[in-house]
Coordinates of C-alpha atoms in Angstrom, one line a residue:
Chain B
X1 CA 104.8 90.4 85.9
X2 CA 106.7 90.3 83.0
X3 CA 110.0 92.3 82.6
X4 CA 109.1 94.5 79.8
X5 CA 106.0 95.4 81.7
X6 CA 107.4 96.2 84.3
X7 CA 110.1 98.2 83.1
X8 CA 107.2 100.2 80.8
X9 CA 105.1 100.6 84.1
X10 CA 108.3 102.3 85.9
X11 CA 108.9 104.3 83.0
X12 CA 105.4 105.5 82.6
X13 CA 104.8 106.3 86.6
X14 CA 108.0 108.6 86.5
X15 CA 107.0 110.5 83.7
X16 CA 103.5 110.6 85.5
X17 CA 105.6 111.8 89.0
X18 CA 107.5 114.6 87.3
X19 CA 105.2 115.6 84.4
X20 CA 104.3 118.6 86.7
X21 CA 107.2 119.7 88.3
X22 CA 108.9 119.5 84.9
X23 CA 106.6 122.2 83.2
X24 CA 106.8 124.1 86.6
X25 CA 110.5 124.1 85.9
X26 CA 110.8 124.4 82.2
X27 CA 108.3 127.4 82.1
X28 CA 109.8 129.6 85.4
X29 CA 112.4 130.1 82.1
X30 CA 109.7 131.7 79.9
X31 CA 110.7 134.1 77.8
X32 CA 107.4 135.8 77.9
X33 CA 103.9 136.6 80.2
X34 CA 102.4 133.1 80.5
X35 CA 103.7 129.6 81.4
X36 CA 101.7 127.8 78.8
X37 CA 103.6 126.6 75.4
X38 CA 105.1 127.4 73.0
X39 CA 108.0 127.6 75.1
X40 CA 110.5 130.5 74.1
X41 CA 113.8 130.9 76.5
X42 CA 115.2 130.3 78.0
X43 CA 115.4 133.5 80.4
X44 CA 116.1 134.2 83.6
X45 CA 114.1 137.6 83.7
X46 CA 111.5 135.6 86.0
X47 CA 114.2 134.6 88.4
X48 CA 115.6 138.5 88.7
X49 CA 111.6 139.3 88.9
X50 CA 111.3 137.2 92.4
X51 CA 114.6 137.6 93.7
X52 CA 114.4 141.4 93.3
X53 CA 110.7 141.3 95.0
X54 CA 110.6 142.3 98.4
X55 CA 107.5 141.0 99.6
X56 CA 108.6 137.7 98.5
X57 CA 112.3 138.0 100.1
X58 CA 110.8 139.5 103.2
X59 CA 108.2 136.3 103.4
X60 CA 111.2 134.0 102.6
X61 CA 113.4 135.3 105.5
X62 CA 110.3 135.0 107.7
X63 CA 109.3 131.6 106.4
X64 CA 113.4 130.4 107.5
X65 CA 113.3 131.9 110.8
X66 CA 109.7 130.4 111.8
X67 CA 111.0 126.9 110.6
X68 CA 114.4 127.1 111.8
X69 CA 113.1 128.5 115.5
X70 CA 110.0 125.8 115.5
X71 CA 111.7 123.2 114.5
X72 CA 114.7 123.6 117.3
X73 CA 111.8 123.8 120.1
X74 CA 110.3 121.0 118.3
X75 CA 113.5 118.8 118.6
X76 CA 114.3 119.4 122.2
X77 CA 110.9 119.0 123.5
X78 CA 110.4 115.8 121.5
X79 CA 114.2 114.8 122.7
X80 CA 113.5 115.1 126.3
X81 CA 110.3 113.9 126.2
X82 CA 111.6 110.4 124.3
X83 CA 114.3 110.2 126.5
X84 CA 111.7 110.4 129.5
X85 CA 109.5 107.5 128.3
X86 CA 112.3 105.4 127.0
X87 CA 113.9 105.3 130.1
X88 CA 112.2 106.0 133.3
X89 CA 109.2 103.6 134.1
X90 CA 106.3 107.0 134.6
X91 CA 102.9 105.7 135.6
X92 CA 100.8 106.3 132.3
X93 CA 103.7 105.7 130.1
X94 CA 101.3 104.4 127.2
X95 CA 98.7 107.5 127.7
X96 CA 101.2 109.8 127.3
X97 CA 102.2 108.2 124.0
X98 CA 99.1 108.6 122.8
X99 CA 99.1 112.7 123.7
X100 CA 102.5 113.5 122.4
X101 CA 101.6 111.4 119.3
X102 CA 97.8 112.6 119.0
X103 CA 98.7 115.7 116.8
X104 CA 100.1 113.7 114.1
X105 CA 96.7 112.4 113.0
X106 CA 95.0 115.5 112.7
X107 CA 94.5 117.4 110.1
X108 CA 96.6 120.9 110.0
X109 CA 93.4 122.7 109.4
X110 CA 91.8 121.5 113.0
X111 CA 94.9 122.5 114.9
X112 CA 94.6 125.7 113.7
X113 CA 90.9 126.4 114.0
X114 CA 91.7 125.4 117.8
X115 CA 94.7 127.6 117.7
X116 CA 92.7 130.7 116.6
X117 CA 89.9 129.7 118.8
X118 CA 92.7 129.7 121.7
X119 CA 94.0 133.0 120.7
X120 CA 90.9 134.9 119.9
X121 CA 89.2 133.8 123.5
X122 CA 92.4 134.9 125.3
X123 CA 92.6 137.7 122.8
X124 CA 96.1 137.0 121.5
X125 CA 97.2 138.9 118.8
X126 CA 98.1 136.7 115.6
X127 CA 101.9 137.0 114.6
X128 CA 104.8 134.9 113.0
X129 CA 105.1 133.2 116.6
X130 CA 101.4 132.5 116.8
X131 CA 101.7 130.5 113.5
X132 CA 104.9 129.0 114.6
X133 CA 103.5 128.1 118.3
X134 CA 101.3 125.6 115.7
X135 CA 104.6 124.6 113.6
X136 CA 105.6 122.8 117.2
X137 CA 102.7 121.0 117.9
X138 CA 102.4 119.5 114.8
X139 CA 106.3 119.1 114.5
X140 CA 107.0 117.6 117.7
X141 CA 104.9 114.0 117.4
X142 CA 107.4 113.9 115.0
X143 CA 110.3 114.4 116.8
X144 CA 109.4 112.0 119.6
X145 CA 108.8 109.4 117.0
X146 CA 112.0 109.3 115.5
X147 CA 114.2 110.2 118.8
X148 CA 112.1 107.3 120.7
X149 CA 112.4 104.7 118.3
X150 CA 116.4 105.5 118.0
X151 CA 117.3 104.9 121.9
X152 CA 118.4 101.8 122.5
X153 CA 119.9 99.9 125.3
X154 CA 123.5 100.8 124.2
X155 CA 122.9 104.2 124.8
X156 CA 121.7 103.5 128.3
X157 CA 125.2 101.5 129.2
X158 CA 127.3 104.7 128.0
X159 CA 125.0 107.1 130.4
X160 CA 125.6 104.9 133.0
X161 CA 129.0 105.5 132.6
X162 CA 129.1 108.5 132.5
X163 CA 126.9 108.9 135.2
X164 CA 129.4 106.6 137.6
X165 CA 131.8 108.7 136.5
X166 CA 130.0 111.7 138.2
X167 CA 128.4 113.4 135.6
X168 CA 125.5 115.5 136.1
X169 CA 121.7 114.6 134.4
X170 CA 122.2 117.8 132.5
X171 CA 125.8 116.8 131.5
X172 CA 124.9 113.3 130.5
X173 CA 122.3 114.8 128.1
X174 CA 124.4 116.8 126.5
X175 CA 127.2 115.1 126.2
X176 CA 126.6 111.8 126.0
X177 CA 122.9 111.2 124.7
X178 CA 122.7 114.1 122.5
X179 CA 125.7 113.5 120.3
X180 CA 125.1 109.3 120.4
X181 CA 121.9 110.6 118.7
X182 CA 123.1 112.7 116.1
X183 CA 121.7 111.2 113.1
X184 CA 118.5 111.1 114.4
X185 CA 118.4 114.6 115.8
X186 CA 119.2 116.1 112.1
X187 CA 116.8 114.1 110.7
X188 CA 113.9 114.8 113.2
X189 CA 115.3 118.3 112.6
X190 CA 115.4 118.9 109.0
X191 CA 112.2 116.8 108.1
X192 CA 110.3 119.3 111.0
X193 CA 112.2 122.3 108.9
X194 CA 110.6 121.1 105.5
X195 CA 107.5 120.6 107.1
X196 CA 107.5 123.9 108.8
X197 CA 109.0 125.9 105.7
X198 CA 106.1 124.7 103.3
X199 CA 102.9 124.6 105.9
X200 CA 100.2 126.9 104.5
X201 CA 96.9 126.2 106.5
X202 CA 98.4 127.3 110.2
X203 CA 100.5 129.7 108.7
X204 CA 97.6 131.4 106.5
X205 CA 95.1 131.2 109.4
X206 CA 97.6 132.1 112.1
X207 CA 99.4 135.4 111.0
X208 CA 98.4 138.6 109.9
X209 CA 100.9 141.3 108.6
X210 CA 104.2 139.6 108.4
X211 CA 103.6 136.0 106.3
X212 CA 105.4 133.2 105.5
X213 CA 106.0 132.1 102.2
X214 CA 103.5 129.9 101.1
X215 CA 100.9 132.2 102.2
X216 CA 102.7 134.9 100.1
X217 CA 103.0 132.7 96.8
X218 CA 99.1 131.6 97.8
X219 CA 98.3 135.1 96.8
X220 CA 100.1 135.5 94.0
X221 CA 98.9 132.2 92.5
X222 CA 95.3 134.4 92.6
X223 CA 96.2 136.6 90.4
X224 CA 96.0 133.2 87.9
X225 CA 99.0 131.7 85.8
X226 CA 102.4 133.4 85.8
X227 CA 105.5 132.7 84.8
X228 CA 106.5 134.0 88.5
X229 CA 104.9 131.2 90.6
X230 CA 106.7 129.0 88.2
X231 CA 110.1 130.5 89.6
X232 CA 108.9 130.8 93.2
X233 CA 108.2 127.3 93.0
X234 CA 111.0 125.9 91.2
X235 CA 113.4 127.8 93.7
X236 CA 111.2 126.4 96.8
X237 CA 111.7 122.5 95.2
X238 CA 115.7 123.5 94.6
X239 CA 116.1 125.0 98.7
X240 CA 113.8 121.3 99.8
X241 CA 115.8 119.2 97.4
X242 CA 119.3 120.8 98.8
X243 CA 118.7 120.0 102.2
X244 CA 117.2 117.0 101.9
X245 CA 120.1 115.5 99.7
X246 CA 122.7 117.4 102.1
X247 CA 120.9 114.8 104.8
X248 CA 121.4 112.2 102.5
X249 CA 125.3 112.5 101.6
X250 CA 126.1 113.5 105.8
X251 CA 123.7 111.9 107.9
X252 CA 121.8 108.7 106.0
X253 CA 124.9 107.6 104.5
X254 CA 126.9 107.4 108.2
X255 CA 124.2 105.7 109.8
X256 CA 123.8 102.9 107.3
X257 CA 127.7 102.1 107.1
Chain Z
X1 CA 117.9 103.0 144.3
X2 CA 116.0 106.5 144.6
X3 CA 113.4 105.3 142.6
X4 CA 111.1 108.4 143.8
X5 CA 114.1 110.8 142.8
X6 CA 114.4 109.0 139.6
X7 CA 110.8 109.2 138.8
X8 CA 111.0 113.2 139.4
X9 CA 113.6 113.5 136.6
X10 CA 111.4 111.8 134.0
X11 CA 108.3 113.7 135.0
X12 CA 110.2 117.0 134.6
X13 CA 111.8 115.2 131.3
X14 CA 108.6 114.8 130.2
X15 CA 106.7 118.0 131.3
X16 CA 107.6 120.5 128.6
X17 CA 106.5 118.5 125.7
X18 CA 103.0 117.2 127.8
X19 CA 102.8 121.0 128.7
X20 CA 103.0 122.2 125.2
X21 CA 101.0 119.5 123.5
X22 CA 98.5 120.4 126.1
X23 CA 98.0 123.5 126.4
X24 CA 98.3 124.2 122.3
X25 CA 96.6 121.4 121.1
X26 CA 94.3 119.9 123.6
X27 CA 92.8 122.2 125.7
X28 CA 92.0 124.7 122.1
X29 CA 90.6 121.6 120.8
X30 CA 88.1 121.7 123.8
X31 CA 87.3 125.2 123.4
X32 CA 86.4 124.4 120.0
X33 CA 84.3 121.6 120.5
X34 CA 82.6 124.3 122.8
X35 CA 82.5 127.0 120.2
X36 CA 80.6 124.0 117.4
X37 CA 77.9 124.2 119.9
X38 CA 77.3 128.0 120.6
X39 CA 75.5 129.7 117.9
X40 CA 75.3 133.0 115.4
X41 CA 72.7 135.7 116.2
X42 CA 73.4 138.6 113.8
X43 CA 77.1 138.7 114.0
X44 CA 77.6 137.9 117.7
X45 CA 78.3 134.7 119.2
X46 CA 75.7 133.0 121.8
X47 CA 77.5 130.6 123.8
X48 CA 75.2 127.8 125.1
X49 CA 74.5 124.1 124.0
X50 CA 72.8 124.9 120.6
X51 CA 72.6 121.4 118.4
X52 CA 72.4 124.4 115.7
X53 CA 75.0 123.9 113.8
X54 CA 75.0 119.8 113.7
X55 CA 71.6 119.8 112.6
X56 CA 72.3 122.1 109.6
X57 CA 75.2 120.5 108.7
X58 CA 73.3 116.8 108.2
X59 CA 70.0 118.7 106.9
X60 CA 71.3 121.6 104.9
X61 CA 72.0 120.1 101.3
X62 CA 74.5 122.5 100.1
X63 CA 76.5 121.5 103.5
X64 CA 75.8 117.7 103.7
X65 CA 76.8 118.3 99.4
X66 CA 80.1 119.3 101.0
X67 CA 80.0 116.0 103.2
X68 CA 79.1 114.1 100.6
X69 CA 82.1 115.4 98.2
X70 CA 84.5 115.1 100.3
X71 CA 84.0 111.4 101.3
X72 CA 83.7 110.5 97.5
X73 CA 87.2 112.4 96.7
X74 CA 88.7 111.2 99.4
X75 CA 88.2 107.0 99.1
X76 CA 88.5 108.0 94.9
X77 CA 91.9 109.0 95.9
X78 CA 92.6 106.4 98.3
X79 CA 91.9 103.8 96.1
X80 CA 93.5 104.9 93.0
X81 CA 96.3 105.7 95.2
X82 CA 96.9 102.3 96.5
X83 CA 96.1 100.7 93.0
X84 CA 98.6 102.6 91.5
X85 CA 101.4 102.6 94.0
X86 CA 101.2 99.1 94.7
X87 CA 102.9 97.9 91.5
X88 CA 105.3 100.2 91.5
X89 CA 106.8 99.5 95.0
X90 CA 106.7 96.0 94.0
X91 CA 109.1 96.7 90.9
X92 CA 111.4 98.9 92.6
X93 CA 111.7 96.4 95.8
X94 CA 112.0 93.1 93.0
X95 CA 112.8 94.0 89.6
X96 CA 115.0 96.8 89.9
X97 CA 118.2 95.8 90.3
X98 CA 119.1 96.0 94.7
X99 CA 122.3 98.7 93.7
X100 CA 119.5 101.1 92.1
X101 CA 117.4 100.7 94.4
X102 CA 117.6 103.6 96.7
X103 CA 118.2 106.2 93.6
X104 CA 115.3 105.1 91.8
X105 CA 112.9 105.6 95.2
X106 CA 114.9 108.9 95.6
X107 CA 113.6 110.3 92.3
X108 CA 110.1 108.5 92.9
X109 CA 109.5 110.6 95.8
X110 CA 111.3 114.0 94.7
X111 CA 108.5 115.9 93.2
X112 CA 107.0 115.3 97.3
X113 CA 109.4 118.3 98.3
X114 CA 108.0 120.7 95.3
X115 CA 106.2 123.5 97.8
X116 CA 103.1 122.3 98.7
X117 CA 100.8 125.5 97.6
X118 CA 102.8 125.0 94.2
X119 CA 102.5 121.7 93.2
X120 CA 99.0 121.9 92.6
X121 CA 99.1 125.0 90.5
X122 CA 101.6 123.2 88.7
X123 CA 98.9 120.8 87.5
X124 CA 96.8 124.1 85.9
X125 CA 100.4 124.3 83.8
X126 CA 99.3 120.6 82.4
X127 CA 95.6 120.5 82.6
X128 CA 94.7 124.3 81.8
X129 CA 92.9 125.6 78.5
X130 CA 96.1 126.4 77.6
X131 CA 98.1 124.0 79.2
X132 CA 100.4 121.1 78.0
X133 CA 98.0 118.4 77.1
X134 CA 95.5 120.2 74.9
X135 CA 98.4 122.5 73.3
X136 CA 100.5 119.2 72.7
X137 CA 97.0 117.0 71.4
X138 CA 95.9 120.3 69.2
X139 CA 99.5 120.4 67.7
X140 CA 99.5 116.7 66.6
X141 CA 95.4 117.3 65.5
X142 CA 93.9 115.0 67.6
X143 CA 91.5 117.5 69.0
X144 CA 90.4 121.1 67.3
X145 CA 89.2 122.8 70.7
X146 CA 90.9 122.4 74.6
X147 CA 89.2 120.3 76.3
X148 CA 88.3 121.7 79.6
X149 CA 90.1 119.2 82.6
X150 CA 91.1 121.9 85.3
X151 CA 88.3 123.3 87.8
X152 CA 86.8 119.9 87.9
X153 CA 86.9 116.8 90.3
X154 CA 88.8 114.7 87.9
X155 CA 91.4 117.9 88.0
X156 CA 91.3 117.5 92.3
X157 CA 91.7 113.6 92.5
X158 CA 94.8 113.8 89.7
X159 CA 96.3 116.1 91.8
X160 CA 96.2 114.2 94.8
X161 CA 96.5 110.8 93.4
X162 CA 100.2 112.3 92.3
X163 CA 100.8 113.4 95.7
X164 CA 99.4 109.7 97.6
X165 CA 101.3 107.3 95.3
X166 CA 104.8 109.1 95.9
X167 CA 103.8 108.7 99.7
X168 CA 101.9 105.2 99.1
X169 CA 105.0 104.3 97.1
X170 CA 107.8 104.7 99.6
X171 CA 105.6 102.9 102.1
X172 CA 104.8 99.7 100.8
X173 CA 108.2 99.9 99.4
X174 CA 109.4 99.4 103.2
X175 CA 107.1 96.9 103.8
X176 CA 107.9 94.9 100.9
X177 CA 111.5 94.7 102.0
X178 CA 110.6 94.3 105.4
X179 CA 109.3 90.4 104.4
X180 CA 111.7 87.5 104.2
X181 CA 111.8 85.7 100.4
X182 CA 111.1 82.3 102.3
X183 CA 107.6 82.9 102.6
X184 CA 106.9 83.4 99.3
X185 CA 109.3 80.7 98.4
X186 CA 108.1 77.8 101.1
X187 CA 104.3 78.9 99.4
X188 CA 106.2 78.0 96.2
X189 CA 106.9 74.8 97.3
X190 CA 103.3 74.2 98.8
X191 CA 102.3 74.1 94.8
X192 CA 101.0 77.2 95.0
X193 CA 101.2 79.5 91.9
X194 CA 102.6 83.4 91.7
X195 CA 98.7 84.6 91.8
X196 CA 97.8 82.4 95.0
X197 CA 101.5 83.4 96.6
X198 CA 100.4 86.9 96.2
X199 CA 96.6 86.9 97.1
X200 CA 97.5 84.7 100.5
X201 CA 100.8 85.4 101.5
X202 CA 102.1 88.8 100.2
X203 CA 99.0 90.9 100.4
X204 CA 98.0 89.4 103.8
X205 CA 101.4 90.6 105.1
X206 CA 101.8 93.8 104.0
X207 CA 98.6 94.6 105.0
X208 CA 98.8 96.7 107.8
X209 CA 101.5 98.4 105.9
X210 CA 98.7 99.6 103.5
X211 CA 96.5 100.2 105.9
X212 CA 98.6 102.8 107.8
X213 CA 99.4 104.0 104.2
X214 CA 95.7 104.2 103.5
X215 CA 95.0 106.1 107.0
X216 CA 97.6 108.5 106.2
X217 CA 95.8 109.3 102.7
X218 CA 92.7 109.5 104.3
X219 CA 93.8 112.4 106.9
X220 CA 95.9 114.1 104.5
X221 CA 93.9 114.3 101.8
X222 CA 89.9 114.7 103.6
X223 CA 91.2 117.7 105.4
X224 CA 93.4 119.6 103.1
X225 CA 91.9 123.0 101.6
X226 CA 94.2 123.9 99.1
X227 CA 93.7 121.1 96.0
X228 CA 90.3 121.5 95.6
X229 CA 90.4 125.3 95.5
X230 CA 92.9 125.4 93.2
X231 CA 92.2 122.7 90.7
X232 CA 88.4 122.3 91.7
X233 CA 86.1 125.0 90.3
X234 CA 83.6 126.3 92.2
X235 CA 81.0 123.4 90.9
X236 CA 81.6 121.4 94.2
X237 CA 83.0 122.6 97.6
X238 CA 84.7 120.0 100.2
X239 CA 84.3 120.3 103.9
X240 CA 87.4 122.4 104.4
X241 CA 87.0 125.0 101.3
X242 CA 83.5 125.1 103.0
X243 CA 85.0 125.3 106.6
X244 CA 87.3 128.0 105.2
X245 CA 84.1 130.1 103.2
X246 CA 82.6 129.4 107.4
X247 CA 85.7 131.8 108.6
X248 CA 86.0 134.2 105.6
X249 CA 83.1 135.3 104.6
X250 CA 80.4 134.6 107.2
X251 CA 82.8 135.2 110.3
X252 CA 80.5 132.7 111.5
X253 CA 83.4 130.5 114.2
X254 CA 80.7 128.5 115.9
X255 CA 79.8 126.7 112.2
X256 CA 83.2 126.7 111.1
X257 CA 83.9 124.6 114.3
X258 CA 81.5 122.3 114.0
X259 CA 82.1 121.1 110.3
X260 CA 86.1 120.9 111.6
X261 CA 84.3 118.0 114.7
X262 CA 82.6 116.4 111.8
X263 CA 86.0 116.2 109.5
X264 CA 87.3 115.0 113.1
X265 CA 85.1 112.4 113.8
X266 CA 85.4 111.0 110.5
X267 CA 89.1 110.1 110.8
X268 CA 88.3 109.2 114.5
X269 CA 85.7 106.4 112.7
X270 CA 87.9 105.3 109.7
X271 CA 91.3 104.9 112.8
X272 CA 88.5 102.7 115.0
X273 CA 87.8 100.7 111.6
X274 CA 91.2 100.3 110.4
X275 CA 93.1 99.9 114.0
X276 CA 93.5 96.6 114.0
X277 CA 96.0 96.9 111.1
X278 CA 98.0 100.7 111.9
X279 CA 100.7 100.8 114.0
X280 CA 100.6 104.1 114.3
X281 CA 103.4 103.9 117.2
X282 CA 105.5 102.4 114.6
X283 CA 105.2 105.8 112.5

């Protein structure tokens, strides 16, 4: 490949990559009622539009609290779990693999047919927690992934430490695996919270009156194009990018040096 | 050594995680592969072993239509995918230069965290009667009238083809740097030229890399609902816009339940053919 091709190909793919999120972005400052050109703005009338809507606020604040609570029972399952199988030799430890890993190939849209299936035979209610019972399962394959490929043996030697130095299985966990894991805990964390924030199958299947945000921008994108998706969206991409480059500065960055 | 003791701690390690997976994934993944079987009479369910539903589904021609689409967008997309993303791992992992590196894969993959619902209305803002291509071409004259490119399949596979090759892209990326230069450099000195080094040493080893890549696209992109309905039209329906019309308007569960075993069996199929290569353990 020659140099100049190459260089054009790059080029080319990134405009490709961002042509989209760059009009999303441009037009959620549209100075008028559609996001099409001719641009005229910028203004942040759009912004003060969503910001000032309750619905969407209301979805927001339940879209955080769904993530941040699934994703914490996520972790903690998937860290015990990992911390199982890495270290205690279990009869079926390969089976069990499979299971705990199993969700991960499946599309969202089967887990939560079975999900409603579940609920409607045992005549659950849907809620926030119903849809975020679903944010676990297909958050914590996850979770054990990461946390089981991060244990190694020098993890074991410090817990044996401690251990000899009389601290209980609950206290080793705490306060020796747990922190030794740190940068794997965040990430395993964080990712699950993107994941959970911007689900919209389990989420739009699974609740009813209170929604999370996707499922609340999903109806407004019905109502066809609007310079209000745009700014929905373009806030959604800033709150994904944040964290995600907070994990990069904090956690990435300590684990490579 | 308590071994027995021992062995009690990583059961009840364990537990909560088998418990949950259990109990929220398995067992209402049973009771919907009993539901696919029980059928609709007026707008009750009869539970029983009907073959009802799976015979429709494989004789009915708007359903099997629905089949039918959704294979064709789905290895479309795959293979456009992989086309595409292929070079441009390759350029980022060995023509840009290493200190670059990670910033240019960073902005490769940032439009990934746009929201999800979003990102494919964001391609009506490009694609649309009024959107940027046709206002930009009808500006410079090139065309009088839009041409119509949303609500159409080439609309769907664009959108997912921009989704796939930021996820194809970071990774063969991986995989590329995963393999030592000496085996392309002892080919080298074997006489063999960059187009041989590539066809029978590179590609063979990253191989499974793009095959867990190409199993990812596959699940992802067969069973997701919300591309097609935005960017599709109503000319064609996939399996889940179908699966979701199934829930909506028919209330009809038993149906809807049997097209989601079918969109299950297919991934189950394309993991036994590709198995060799995926490590999905790896993930």
């Amino acid at each position: 490949m020659t140099r100049a091709f190459a260089w054009i190909y790059l080029a080319v793919a990134l405009g490709f990559i961002f042509l989209p999120v760059g009009m999303l972005v441009l037009f959620s400052f549209q100075d008028g009622r559609l996001p099409v050109p001719p641009f005229n703005g910028p203004s942040l009338r759009w912004y003060a539009d969503v910001l000032g809507d309750r619905r969407l606020m209301s979805a927001l604040g339940n879209s955080l609290i769904v993530a941040a609570v699934s994703s914490a029972i996520a972790l903690l399952l998937g860290f015990l779990a990992a911390q199982a199988l890495a270290r205690y030799r279990l009869p079926g430890t390969l089976l069990m693999r499979v299971v705990l890993i199993a969700p991960f190939t499946v599309s969202y849209l089967i887990i939560a047919l079975g999900l409603l299936t579940l609920y409607n035979r045992t005549g659950i209610g849907l809620s926030l927690w119903t849809a975020g019972v679903g944010h676990v399962v297909i958050n914590l394959p996850l979770c054990f992934a990461i946390l089981y490929a991060a244990i190694g043996d020098h993890h074991r030697n410090a817990e044996r430490a401690a251990r000899d130095l009389g601290a209980s299985e609950v206290k080793v966990l705490a306060l020796v695996t747990a922190p030794m894991l740190m940068p794997s805990m965040l990430a395993a964390f964080f990712l699950s919270f993107t994941f959970s924030w911007d689900e919209f199958i389990i989420a739009f299947l699974l609740t009813r009156f209170d929604v999370t945000l996707p499922v609340e921008i999903w109806s407004l994108l019905r109502s066809g194009l609007t310079p209000r998706a745009n700014a929905v969206g373009s806030l959604v991409f800033l709150v994904s990018v944040s964290l995600l480059l907070l994990l990069e500065l904090t956690v990435f960055r300590k684990v490579r040096r | 050594m308590a071994r027995a003791h021992d062995n009690r701690q990583g059961w009840g390690l364990v537990a909560p995680a088998l418990i949950w997976t259990t109990a929220f994934f398995v067992v209402p993944f049973l009771m919907m592969l009993a539901l696919s079987f029980a059928k609709m009479e007026g707008r009750s369910v009869v539970t029983g072993f009907f073959p009802d539903n799976y015979i429709r589904i494989f004789t009915e021609p708007s359903l099997l239509r629905g089949l039918v689409v959704s294979l064709e967008i789905t290895v479309t997309v795959t293979v456009i995918s992989m086309v595409l993303a292929y070079p441009l791992a390759w350029i980022i992992a060995f023509r840009v230069p290493e200190r670059w590196q990670r910033l240019v894969l960073i902005l490769t993959i940032l439009p990934f965290w746009t929201s999800y619902v979003v990102r494919s209305y964001s391609w009506l803002l490009v694609l649309g009667q009024n959107g940027v291509i046709n206002k930009t071409l009808m500006t410079l004259g090139v065309i009088s009238e839009p041409i119509s490119m949303s609500a159409s399949r080439f609309a769907t596979v664009t959108g997912f083809v921009h989704f796939f090759v930021m996820l194809l892209t970071l990774t063969i990326y991986a995989n590329l740097k995963e393999l030592s230069p000496n085996y392309a450099r002892a080919a080298q000195d074997l006489g063999a030229g960059r187009l041989a080094t590539f066809r029978h040493v590179i590609l063979p080893l990253t191989l499974p890399g793009l095959m867990t890549g190409a199993f990812l696209t596959l699940v992802l992109c067969i069973g997701d609902y919300i591309t097609p309905q935005i960017l599709g039209g109503n000319n064609e329906l996939t399996l889940p816009q179908l699966i979701m019309m199934q829930l909506g308007r028919r209330g009809d569960f038993p149906m809807a339940s049997a097209m989601a075993v079918v969109l299950m069996g297919i991934v189950t199929l394309a993991y036994l053919f590709s198995a060799r290569w995926l490590r999905i353990d790896r993930l």
